[in-house]
XYZ file of C-alpha atoms in Angstrom:
739
model
C -16.651 27.026 -12.843
C -15.584 23.538 -13.841
C -12.984 25.092 -16.163
C -10.760 25.741 -13.113
C -11.091 22.183 -11.778
C -10.467 20.740 -15.236
C -7.278 22.816 -15.414
C -6.187 21.467 -12.019
C -6.916 17.898 -13.157
C -4.892 18.441 -16.342
C -1.982 19.857 -14.315
C -1.835 16.891 -11.921
C -2.233 14.363 -14.740
C 0.442 15.951 -16.941
C 3.002 16.710 -14.227
C 2.509 13.825 -11.802
C 0.639 11.088 -13.691
C -2.867 9.670 -13.918
C -2.327 7.540 -10.799
C -1.709 10.639 -8.688
C -4.958 12.206 -9.878
C -6.885 9.022 -9.080
C -5.303 8.989 -5.619
C -6.144 12.671 -5.153
C -9.700 12.120 -6.332
C -10.181 9.234 -3.919
C -8.762 11.262 -1.015
C -11.138 14.183 -1.630
C -14.154 12.028 -2.583
C -14.985 14.216 -5.589
C -17.031 13.167 -8.586
C -15.439 11.420 -11.526
C -15.534 14.268 -14.043
C -15.934 18.040 -14.075
C -17.968 19.933 -16.673
C -16.655 23.237 -18.046
C -19.797 25.349 -17.727
C -21.058 23.932 -14.425
C -20.575 25.903 -11.216
C -18.876 24.057 -8.329
C -18.332 24.970 -4.704
C -15.009 26.669 -3.947
C -14.506 24.140 -1.151
C -13.961 21.380 -3.735
C -11.049 23.210 -5.367
C -9.527 24.189 -2.005
C -9.813 20.592 -0.793
C -8.134 19.291 -3.959
C -5.236 21.723 -3.489
C -4.781 20.818 0.195
C -4.785 17.084 -0.560
C -2.324 17.645 -3.427
C 0.053 19.311 -0.943
C -0.164 16.245 1.335
C 0.217 13.659 -1.413
C 3.049 15.450 -3.258
C 4.762 16.687 -0.108
C 5.114 20.312 -1.288
C 4.025 23.636 0.179
C 0.759 25.399 -0.590
C 2.659 28.349 -2.055
C 4.555 26.119 -4.510
C 1.390 24.308 -5.641
C -0.494 27.565 -6.207
C 2.353 29.170 -8.140
C 2.691 26.082 -10.321
C -1.070 26.166 -10.897
C -0.839 29.839 -11.920
C 1.828 29.098 -14.537
C -0.120 26.140 -15.869
C -3.422 28.046 -15.843
C -1.986 30.628 -18.254
C -0.828 27.871 -20.621
C -4.151 26.064 -20.249
C -6.060 29.246 -21.201
C -3.900 29.630 -24.310
C -4.512 26.046 -25.372
C -8.259 26.456 -24.672
C -8.585 29.215 -27.294
C -8.002 32.399 -25.283
C -4.517 33.016 -26.729
C -5.423 35.847 -29.123
C -7.708 37.531 -26.604
C -4.934 37.578 -23.995
C -2.322 38.879 -26.423
C -4.438 41.888 -27.383
C -5.127 43.069 -23.831
C -2.154 45.455 -23.775
C 1.073 46.449 -25.472
C 3.093 46.037 -22.274
C 2.793 44.253 -18.974
C 1.255 47.224 -17.185
C -1.500 47.649 -19.764
C -2.103 43.916 -19.741
C -2.717 43.877 -15.979
C -4.848 47.035 -16.107
C -7.173 45.405 -18.648
C -7.623 42.116 -16.782
C -10.729 43.455 -15.069
C -12.129 44.397 -18.476
C -11.506 40.847 -19.682
C -13.260 39.432 -16.632
C -16.164 41.804 -17.208
C -16.493 40.558 -20.784
C -16.318 36.918 -19.724
C -18.953 37.578 -17.059
C -21.441 38.144 -19.885
C -21.216 34.427 -20.620
C -20.078 33.084 -17.237
C -22.760 34.875 -15.258
C -21.791 33.402 -11.867
C -18.084 34.114 -12.251
C -16.499 35.768 -9.201
C -13.139 36.921 -10.537
C -10.462 38.802 -8.572
C -9.676 42.464 -9.227
C -6.333 44.082 -10.131
C -4.998 47.629 -9.862
C -1.521 48.847 -10.878
C 0.511 51.708 -9.483
C 3.524 52.764 -11.511
C 6.637 53.297 -9.427
C 10.069 54.719 -10.228
C 12.853 52.904 -12.130
C 10.477 50.510 -13.906
C 8.934 48.963 -10.798
C 5.221 48.457 -10.282
C 2.908 47.901 -7.352
C 0.173 45.378 -8.140
C -2.900 45.496 -5.884
C -4.793 42.213 -5.834
C -8.308 41.974 -4.375
C -10.235 38.739 -3.915
C -13.094 37.176 -1.970
C -11.097 33.954 -1.653
C -8.463 34.048 1.047
C -5.154 32.242 0.651
C -5.015 31.986 -3.155
C -2.854 35.046 -3.823
C 0.183 32.892 -4.687
C -1.508 32.013 -7.988
C -0.906 35.581 -9.167
C 2.944 35.426 -9.394
C 2.678 32.233 -11.430
C 0.308 33.854 -13.947
C 2.066 37.237 -14.191
C 5.561 35.760 -14.563
C 4.354 33.382 -17.291
C 2.593 36.222 -19.158
C 5.638 38.530 -18.901
C 7.989 35.887 -20.277
C 5.680 34.665 -23.043
C 4.117 37.891 -24.323
C 6.641 40.621 -23.462
C 10.014 38.785 -23.196
C 10.481 40.010 -19.630
C 11.905 38.327 -16.577
C 9.711 39.358 -13.659
C 10.244 38.882 -9.944
C 7.347 39.388 -7.540
C 7.262 39.632 -3.780
C 4.487 40.371 -1.322
C 4.872 43.757 0.371
C 1.628 43.834 2.296
C -1.327 41.577 2.976
C -4.430 42.878 4.729
C -8.199 43.060 4.886
C -9.508 46.015 2.862
C -11.737 48.091 5.147
C -13.156 50.512 2.607
C -14.326 47.788 0.233
C -17.753 46.185 0.455
C -16.464 42.989 -1.180
C -13.217 41.221 -2.211
C -11.803 41.897 1.218
C -8.364 40.288 0.831
C -5.898 42.941 -0.335
C -2.387 41.862 -1.328
C 0.246 44.271 -2.631
C 2.951 42.809 -4.891
C 6.178 44.536 -5.887
C 6.957 43.748 -9.545
C 10.514 44.214 -10.814
C 11.034 43.813 -14.570
C 14.121 43.038 -16.617
C 14.583 41.981 -20.235
C 14.894 38.257 -20.871
C 18.340 36.881 -21.696
C 17.222 35.695 -25.093
C 16.404 39.276 -26.033
C 19.772 40.572 -24.813
C 21.590 37.962 -26.890
C 20.015 39.449 -30.010
C 21.786 42.808 -29.449
C 25.100 41.846 -31.190
C 23.151 40.964 -34.325
C 21.746 44.477 -34.430
C 25.245 45.938 -33.923
C 26.617 43.904 -36.780
C 23.935 45.359 -39.008
C 24.678 49.016 -38.029
C 25.749 49.914 -41.530
C 22.368 48.825 -42.919
C 20.617 50.799 -40.173
C 22.634 53.937 -41.095
C 21.499 53.611 -44.701
C 17.856 53.269 -43.631
C 18.186 56.406 -41.465
C 19.420 58.446 -44.443
C 16.516 57.168 -46.533
C 14.024 58.222 -43.841
C 15.525 61.751 -43.683
C 15.212 62.125 -47.459
C 11.594 61.002 -47.281
C 10.915 63.525 -44.510
C 12.306 66.368 -46.646
C 10.108 65.367 -49.581
C 7.055 65.182 -47.341
C 7.843 68.637 -45.843
C 8.000 70.223 -49.297
C 4.681 68.600 -50.231
C 2.785 69.881 -47.178
C 4.393 73.354 -46.963
C 1.740 74.788 -49.315
C -1.126 73.773 -47.011
C -2.704 76.834 -45.361
C -2.659 77.148 -41.630
C -5.724 75.855 -39.811
C -7.124 77.165 -36.477
C -4.904 74.880 -34.398
C -1.933 75.385 -32.158
C 0.400 73.480 -34.485
C 1.039 73.661 -38.207
C -0.003 70.800 -40.466
C 3.609 69.835 -40.854
C 4.027 69.707 -37.093
C 1.056 67.394 -36.843
C 2.430 65.093 -39.536
C 5.905 65.144 -38.040
C 4.604 64.272 -34.576
C 2.541 61.339 -35.839
C 4.397 59.580 -38.665
C 7.868 58.116 -38.751
C 8.909 56.860 -42.175
C 10.914 53.700 -42.770
C 9.236 51.010 -40.688
C 5.734 52.383 -40.132
C 6.048 52.707 -36.332
C 4.369 55.385 -34.233
C 6.703 57.808 -32.519
C 6.779 57.471 -28.728
C 6.671 61.281 -28.305
C 3.131 61.652 -29.641
C 1.389 64.866 -28.505
C -2.346 65.308 -29.172
C -3.840 68.577 -30.478
C -6.909 70.055 -28.747
C -9.399 72.614 -30.178
C -9.626 76.065 -28.633
C -13.237 75.412 -27.724
C -15.599 72.414 -27.696
C -17.480 72.233 -31.005
C -20.508 70.308 -29.719
C -23.687 71.502 -28.094
C -25.115 70.249 -24.819
C -28.185 68.662 -26.424
C -26.132 66.984 -29.119
C -23.735 65.577 -26.505
C -26.578 64.145 -24.405
C -28.017 62.418 -27.476
C -24.639 61.225 -28.794
C -23.879 59.686 -25.412
C -27.334 58.658 -24.162
C -25.872 56.829 -21.146
C -23.605 59.173 -19.234
C -23.632 61.051 -15.941
C -21.631 64.081 -14.835
C -21.358 64.584 -11.067
C -19.274 66.703 -8.729
C -17.068 65.758 -5.789
C -20.101 65.603 -3.488
C -21.748 63.096 -5.906
C -24.370 65.686 -6.984
C -25.569 64.970 -10.529
C -24.939 67.872 -12.903
C -25.849 66.294 -16.247
C -27.163 62.973 -17.628
C -27.767 61.366 -21.031
C -31.257 61.229 -22.465
C -31.740 57.471 -22.221
C -30.351 57.115 -18.719
C -32.906 59.754 -17.710
C -35.630 57.662 -19.365
C -34.792 54.466 -17.489
C -33.868 56.199 -14.196
C -36.436 59.032 -14.067
C -35.206 60.409 -10.763
C -32.035 61.742 -12.371
C -34.067 64.615 -13.832
C -34.721 66.075 -10.408
C -32.557 68.866 -9.053
C -29.783 68.116 -6.574
C -30.066 64.307 -7.070
C -27.153 62.332 -5.678
C -25.597 59.527 -7.661
C -25.294 57.211 -4.645
C -29.019 57.598 -3.923
C -29.991 56.018 -7.232
C -27.070 53.624 -7.793
C -24.902 51.193 -5.859
C -21.412 50.128 -6.926
C -21.149 46.486 -8.013
C -17.571 46.620 -9.293
C -15.125 47.433 -7.870
C -16.734 46.511 -4.599
C -15.890 49.660 -2.649
C -17.790 52.177 -0.620
C -19.571 54.763 -2.769
C -17.565 57.938 -2.129
C -15.312 60.233 -4.102
C -12.170 58.866 -2.406
C -12.814 55.294 -3.628
C -13.667 56.545 -7.126
C -10.372 58.459 -7.327
C -8.413 55.484 -6.005
C -9.860 53.091 -8.576
C -10.216 55.623 -11.401
C -8.501 53.248 -13.886
C -10.900 50.394 -13.139
C -14.121 49.663 -14.940
C -17.118 50.676 -12.814
C -20.403 48.767 -12.774
C -23.368 50.558 -11.172
C -26.768 49.055 -10.421
C -29.987 51.000 -9.878
C -31.562 50.894 -6.446
C -35.010 49.282 -6.580
C -36.501 51.661 -4.046
C -35.789 54.682 -6.240
C -37.667 53.331 -9.276
C -41.353 53.938 -10.036
C -43.781 51.441 -8.492
C -44.742 49.949 -11.844
C -41.085 49.242 -12.711
C -40.064 47.469 -9.521
C -40.967 44.044 -10.928
C -38.373 44.514 -13.679
C -34.759 43.453 -13.231
C -32.566 46.271 -12.018
C -30.563 48.049 -14.688
C -26.791 47.689 -14.575
C -24.441 50.192 -16.224
C -20.833 49.485 -17.136
C -18.308 52.154 -18.016
C -15.376 54.313 -16.966
C -14.902 57.237 -14.624
C -13.149 60.284 -16.124
C -11.904 63.081 -13.926
C -12.374 66.624 -15.318
C -9.907 68.874 -13.512
C -11.206 72.154 -15.019
C -14.726 71.707 -13.622
C -13.742 69.559 -10.583
C -16.337 67.046 -11.761
C -16.378 63.422 -12.919
C -17.830 61.938 -16.098
C -19.255 58.419 -15.920
C -19.399 57.314 -19.569
C -21.275 54.005 -19.649
C -23.516 51.542 -21.464
C -26.207 49.112 -20.289
C -24.725 45.812 -19.136
C -26.895 43.296 -20.962
C -26.053 39.686 -21.709
C -28.771 38.644 -24.146
C -31.815 39.737 -26.101
C -33.971 38.250 -23.368
C -32.482 40.629 -20.795
C -32.985 43.496 -23.241
C -36.690 42.678 -23.378
C -36.969 42.207 -19.613
C -35.677 45.755 -19.085
C -38.189 47.125 -21.591
C -35.401 48.291 -23.897
C -34.610 48.051 -27.604
C -31.370 48.050 -29.545
C -32.299 51.523 -30.795
C -31.935 52.826 -27.224
C -28.215 52.117 -27.443
C -26.079 54.524 -29.455
C -25.094 53.205 -32.894
C -21.393 53.724 -32.122
C -21.711 51.748 -28.873
C -20.258 48.241 -29.148
C -22.885 47.026 -26.653
C -25.191 46.361 -29.596
C -22.710 43.945 -31.124
C -21.914 42.421 -27.730
C -25.562 41.573 -27.099
C -25.979 39.915 -30.496
C -22.659 38.101 -30.336
C -23.186 37.014 -26.755
C -26.634 35.716 -27.688
C -24.910 33.349 -30.080
C -22.202 32.642 -27.510
C -24.801 31.715 -24.876
C -26.495 29.383 -27.352
C -23.156 27.714 -28.084
C -22.427 27.416 -24.356
C -25.830 25.863 -23.738
C -25.179 23.395 -26.540
C -21.737 22.624 -25.100
C -23.274 22.213 -21.655
C -25.816 19.750 -23.021
C -23.086 17.866 -24.872
C -21.007 17.662 -21.698
C -24.035 16.489 -19.751
C -24.794 13.840 -22.377
C -21.146 12.835 -22.398
C -21.198 12.444 -18.628
C -24.413 10.411 -18.841
C -22.845 8.194 -21.511
C -19.789 7.701 -19.320
C -22.010 6.719 -16.394
C -23.959 4.341 -18.631
C -20.679 2.971 -19.963
C -19.466 2.299 -16.432
C -22.764 0.621 -15.548
C -22.562 -1.408 -18.747
C -19.027 -2.483 -17.862
C -20.240 -3.553 -14.412
C -23.131 -5.520 -15.867
C -20.841 -7.040 -18.479
C -18.482 -8.114 -15.730
C -21.387 -9.697 -13.844
C -22.442 -11.536 -16.994
C -18.893 -12.742 -17.613
C -18.595 -13.828 -13.979
C -21.799 -15.831 -14.339
C -20.616 -17.290 -17.640
C -17.194 -18.193 -16.230
C -18.970 -19.885 -13.311
C -20.736 -22.161 -15.826
C -17.836 -22.692 -18.237
C -14.035 -22.400 -18.095
C -12.825 -18.946 -19.053
C -10.978 -19.902 -22.223
C -13.899 -22.084 -23.320
C -16.394 -19.260 -22.666
C -14.226 -16.804 -24.628
C -14.141 -19.140 -27.611
C -17.926 -19.541 -27.500
C -18.381 -15.734 -27.309
C -16.252 -15.397 -30.433
C -18.483 -17.906 -32.223
C -15.823 -20.612 -32.373
C -16.429 -24.303 -31.821
C -14.692 -25.802 -28.815
C -13.014 -29.080 -29.620
C -12.957 -31.835 -27.009
C -9.652 -32.279 -25.234
C -8.005 -35.324 -23.682
C -6.270 -34.984 -20.324
C -3.888 -37.826 -19.502
C -4.132 -37.294 -15.764
C -6.452 -35.389 -13.474
C -8.143 -35.837 -10.111
C -11.921 -35.983 -9.748
C -13.904 -35.572 -6.532
C -17.503 -36.486 -5.777
C -19.378 -35.769 -2.562
C -22.894 -36.210 -1.238
C -24.869 -35.708 1.976
C -25.372 -38.725 4.219
C -29.060 -39.721 4.627
C -30.086 -36.933 2.260
C -33.231 -38.860 1.251
C -34.364 -39.108 4.873
C -33.733 -35.402 5.408
C -35.811 -34.505 2.351
C -38.686 -36.639 3.561
C -38.719 -35.076 7.029
C -38.629 -31.313 6.271
C -39.967 -28.630 3.939
C -38.423 -28.120 0.471
C -37.385 -24.562 1.322
C -35.349 -25.894 4.236
C -33.530 -28.240 1.841
C -32.824 -25.309 -0.488
C -31.395 -23.238 2.362
C -29.261 -26.121 3.584
C -27.824 -26.902 0.147
C -27.282 -23.228 -0.647
C -25.364 -22.725 2.580
C -23.246 -25.815 1.964
C -22.560 -25.154 -1.720
C -21.679 -21.500 -1.072
C -18.963 -22.628 1.316
C -17.733 -25.249 -1.162
C -17.717 -22.703 -4.015
C -15.486 -20.387 -2.014
C -13.038 -23.243 -1.452
C -12.782 -23.875 -5.210
C -11.227 -20.435 -5.522
C -8.914 -21.023 -2.567
C -7.505 -24.271 -3.948
C -7.922 -23.479 -7.677
C -10.011 -26.467 -8.664
C -12.800 -26.430 -11.234
C -16.398 -27.038 -10.188
C -17.997 -29.269 -12.817
C -21.588 -29.463 -11.624
C -24.015 -30.196 -8.800
C -26.963 -32.568 -9.008
C -29.136 -32.608 -5.917
C -26.795 -33.172 -2.998
C -23.938 -34.381 -5.233
C -20.995 -32.002 -5.749
C -18.318 -32.659 -8.399
C -14.961 -30.906 -8.849
C -11.842 -31.699 -10.853
C -8.197 -30.691 -10.565
C -5.943 -30.401 -13.606
C -8.869 -29.647 -15.946
C -9.350 -27.458 -17.964
C -5.956 -25.976 -17.049
C -3.370 -28.761 -16.607
C -1.519 -28.676 -13.293
C 1.136 -30.892 -11.771
C -0.365 -30.485 -8.289
C -3.946 -31.397 -9.196
C -4.134 -34.244 -6.667
C -2.852 -32.105 -3.770
C -5.309 -29.339 -4.599
C -8.286 -31.693 -4.695
C -7.141 -33.362 -1.455
C -6.919 -30.023 0.357
C -10.311 -29.092 -1.079
C -11.774 -32.351 0.287
C -10.393 -31.612 3.757
C -11.895 -28.132 3.526
C -15.256 -29.670 2.622
C -15.210 -31.663 5.851
C -14.525 -28.528 7.899
C -17.220 -26.568 6.046
C -19.828 -29.301 6.455
C -19.567 -28.947 10.239
C -20.880 -25.379 9.889
C -24.064 -26.498 8.033
C -26.904 -27.767 10.233
C -29.297 -30.628 9.535
C -32.789 -29.020 9.453
C -34.259 -32.148 11.035
C -31.895 -32.837 13.937
C -30.244 -29.414 14.269
C -26.834 -31.086 14.261
C -24.042 -30.647 11.677
C -24.547 -32.622 8.492
C -22.204 -35.395 7.403
C -20.819 -35.855 3.898
C -19.095 -38.658 2.001
C -16.213 -37.758 -0.312
C -14.604 -39.916 -2.972
C -11.461 -39.111 -4.999
C -9.911 -40.845 -8.001
C -7.042 -39.942 -10.343
C -6.891 -40.881 -13.991
C -7.372 -39.755 -17.619
C -10.535 -38.055 -18.925
C -11.965 -36.563 -22.069
C -13.476 -33.042 -21.610
C -15.633 -31.001 -23.941
C -18.635 -28.699 -24.300
C -21.982 -30.431 -24.744
C -25.147 -28.768 -26.033
C -26.081 -25.516 -27.764
C -28.686 -24.244 -25.302
C -27.187 -23.922 -21.822
C -23.945 -25.657 -22.875
C -22.050 -27.528 -20.178
C -18.400 -28.463 -19.855
C -18.549 -32.186 -19.172
C -16.009 -34.898 -18.350
C -16.168 -38.371 -19.886
C -14.327 -41.570 -19.170
C -13.957 -44.399 -16.688
C -12.206 -42.036 -14.274
C -15.529 -40.278 -13.643
C -17.263 -43.582 -12.878
C -14.518 -44.726 -10.531
C -14.546 -41.413 -8.644
C -18.314 -41.764 -8.240
C -17.826 -45.314 -6.890
C -15.300 -44.017 -4.352
C -17.946 -41.615 -3.061
C -20.795 -44.157 -2.960
C -18.632 -46.777 -1.224
C -17.196 -44.304 1.276
C -18.063 -43.752 4.927
C -19.652 -40.713 6.600
C -17.260 -37.830 7.227
C -14.490 -39.689 5.393
C -12.423 -38.831 2.307
C -12.204 -42.086 0.348
C -9.194 -42.499 -1.980
C -8.707 -44.885 -4.888
C -5.315 -46.583 -5.361
C -4.280 -44.104 -8.093
C -5.289 -41.152 -5.933
C -3.283 -42.628 -3.057
C -0.181 -42.946 -5.252
C -0.594 -39.332 -6.409
C -0.728 -38.122 -2.786
C 1.899 -40.453 -1.375
C 4.874 -38.649 0.187
C 3.164 -35.258 -0.349
C 2.708 -34.386 3.324
C -0.687 -36.006 3.867
C -1.680 -38.505 6.562
C -3.346 -41.451 4.806
C -4.449 -44.774 6.270
C -5.309 -47.950 4.447
C -8.920 -49.027 4.536
C -8.272 -52.413 3.072
C -9.653 -54.422 0.196
C -13.307 -53.809 -0.632
C -15.694 -54.917 -3.335
C -16.476 -52.013 -5.659
C -19.519 -52.279 -7.881
C -18.453 -52.768 -11.484
C -14.739 -52.742 -10.543
C -14.226 -55.816 -8.441
C -11.922 -55.835 -5.445
C -9.873 -52.684 -4.777
C -7.550 -51.662 -1.986
C -8.691 -48.186 -0.943
C -7.539 -45.565 1.565
C -8.799 -42.755 3.797
C -7.328 -39.256 3.728
C -6.984 -38.067 7.349
C -5.249 -34.680 7.292
C -2.597 -32.452 5.751
C 0.445 -32.586 8.000
C 1.893 -29.360 6.592
C -1.197 -27.094 6.663
C -3.509 -25.906 9.412
C -7.266 -25.768 9.239
C -7.163 -22.004 8.709
C -4.764 -22.399 5.796
C -6.926 -25.079 4.215
C -10.021 -22.930 4.681
C -8.245 -19.876 3.250
C -8.546 -17.835 6.436
C -5.881 -15.272 7.434
C -3.707 -16.706 10.206
C -0.848 -15.568 12.416
C 2.264 -17.506 13.272
C 0.973 -18.112 16.789
C -2.264 -19.578 15.461
C -0.276 -21.868 13.156
C 1.847 -23.235 16.025
C -1.210 -23.730 18.218
C -3.002 -25.637 15.450
C 0.023 -27.906 14.984
C 0.166 -28.579 18.738
C -3.487 -29.558 18.791
C -3.036 -31.760 15.722
C -0.332 -33.810 17.462
C -2.878 -35.193 19.988
C -5.167 -36.852 17.426
C -5.791 -40.532 18.114
C -6.755 -43.345 15.793
C -9.001 -46.226 16.814
C -8.184 -49.610 15.253
C -11.272 -51.850 15.051
C -10.844 -55.540 14.313
C -13.789 -57.536 12.975
C -14.226 -60.798 11.131
C -12.745 -59.360 7.902
C -9.694 -57.727 9.426
C -8.656 -54.401 10.900
C -10.551 -51.157 10.343
C -9.125 -47.771 11.421
C -11.466 -45.047 12.661
C -10.577 -41.646 14.048
C -11.663 -40.876 17.597
C -14.484 -38.581 16.444
C -15.879 -41.181 14.024
C -16.897 -43.864 16.524
C -20.210 -42.264 17.377
C -21.021 -41.648 13.737
C -20.099 -45.214 12.875
C -22.427 -46.581 15.519
C -25.312 -44.366 14.417
C -24.907 -44.707 10.672
C -25.901 -47.959 8.991
C -23.446 -49.504 6.554
C -24.169 -48.257 3.033
C -24.742 -50.537 0.111
C -21.462 -51.594 -1.392
C -19.448 -50.893 1.747
C -17.020 -53.472 3.179
C -19.652 -54.707 5.613
C -22.360 -55.197 3.023
C -23.756 -58.719 2.842
C -22.149 -59.763 6.129
C -23.696 -60.448 9.535
C -22.592 -57.563 11.722
C -24.812 -58.447 14.706
C -24.636 -62.255 14.776
C -23.428 -62.307 18.385
C -25.962 -59.865 19.694
C -28.171 -62.640 21.107
C -25.295 -63.960 23.179
C -24.864 -60.585 24.867
C -21.223 -60.262 23.742
C -19.820 -58.127 20.955
C -18.619 -59.845 17.833
C -15.687 -57.507 17.439
C -12.639 -56.873 19.527
C -11.186 -53.394 19.822
C -7.813 -52.108 20.792
C -6.212 -48.668 20.684
C -2.950 -48.033 18.885
C -1.064 -44.980 20.072
C 0.777 -42.710 17.710
C 4.260 -41.596 18.774
C 3.084 -38.193 19.999
C 0.308 -39.551 22.222
C 1.286 -39.070 25.869
C -1.148 -41.593 27.342
C -2.802 -44.577 25.631
C -6.610 -44.783 25.739
C -9.251 -47.330 24.690
C -12.756 -47.090 23.246
C -15.566 -49.581 23.172
C -17.581 -49.727 19.979
C -20.872 -51.649 19.883
C -22.386 -52.906 16.635
């Protein structure tokens, strides 16, 4: 039952911490929670114990013994304290009645498969404990339980060792048979109390004299009572039973028996309606009236007990030797279906529970029993009534009480099931809530979203410096005109998904996307001193990512323009329905102009962005002075690369040291093409010459309004080109660019 697994969970959590239990649960792949009244496979518990041994680095024997000690404490805390205390007045009686306790619990826990115990008293206070179980390898739990019980209930220090361990041949079940030697000694705390009793010897002597005086008075009072037909006088009976002073029973109690049995055979069979007397050959000599009614074959002459019944507990072979060996155990017999009348074979088989009593004078055995019934429903299924059970038999009360107990267990089971369902729903709700928050945080900054969730108004904030980036797709209008809308959606989704991942890598905030335009900002809403470097690395990552997105028209990688500007902005939430976190100010306009006046596959920097990135480990070249719409003439720049980071680092990919060195070696061979035209020098990277020849000059670019092909009719180019070699270039090279 789940009660065992819950106990194991509580042990690991209390002794080793919640993290250890979570680790153990993950290693064994068990469910999140156990329910008390649900039956689980033994393999789950065994697997948990084995994994606990591995994780904690302790032996199986130590884990099981610790579990035994904790299981006893767990049972006490769970409400079984009083029941355990009343099992016996000493350790031997306690162990002998464990099977009785398990039999009682089996009324409620119908699928319980408990172990069995048998005690043999040895000389000088030692005991032999026989342990039987269907589960191999768990015998080390027993010392933990017994030692804890002895210390707690009986103030005894107990040591236990295994004398023998074997497979029981004569038993039909619970094959593992382990014999423990139990040695008892009084706990130290009890021995320390002895001097206190010695110091009070004078008081004890006075109490003894008072008891003797009381005995004399009682003797005089009962001396006038006439003798009765018994072996002892009335005074002898009183003297052997009562000890005056502290109301304790004398240990030397001797019972008195009548000279003959004052009960008739018929009266006995009605007083004990469920009993069987049989001899050593299992021949039935006598049976109660009601057991004859429900097992009619017992009325026949020379009927054998093993023909009509099979032994359920203890699970041994049905012979006189096994009965004598386990005479102190509770026996459960079940009727054999083949021996019942045809009309009764659809009924459940009757089970009887009781004790075997050996009668030496007649060399016979008395099986004094009662029907083993768990509920009123089972009583009806067997065709029985409460009146069939003797009024003195506690089975009547057990059925009624267990009926209530089963109802309470069913209610508890339903509550546990509902609790588990609520926990599952709570986990699903937490997952959905996290998804909702993730979606909300993707639309708004986290602290802004939290304020809106709390119903607060978000005030606009001014940021003295930040870096804004705009990007768009080159010839996006032509692409849209030449392909299906779904192809555009797939292209943009692929591109934006890659860009979105980079925002997390470089910790920049995505403001919005409109069509093919993508806008991010660094230093907003969380101020950062490295906002320009983050946006610059993000822009370089955008260039690398764009090469992985194909143009649906040409099948070649798309090209993007990127513009960056640094300056102050005002930021705030706009709107009540679908609110957006927007940026306002001239910085936004200037960043947009840097993008629209840029070149394909280039990262265009404004003067303020250049100053923010200067001496920060980036390779930047000057583009020159250009006319910017609404801004006049501006000297702008192109961001080429990050000299301190590889492509994998910029893209957020895991890299090795060897990959980093190889990337640096390849980066040292980059060449720059310097193109001179009528307006001055223009620097293009080696890979940009083809794109420059294919792409027309955008509106607002440096070449706008000029005559780029005025010499075409003369058959000679209007521009002169020359190659400038960087220091690491081994061999100079030249390129011819035609306009």
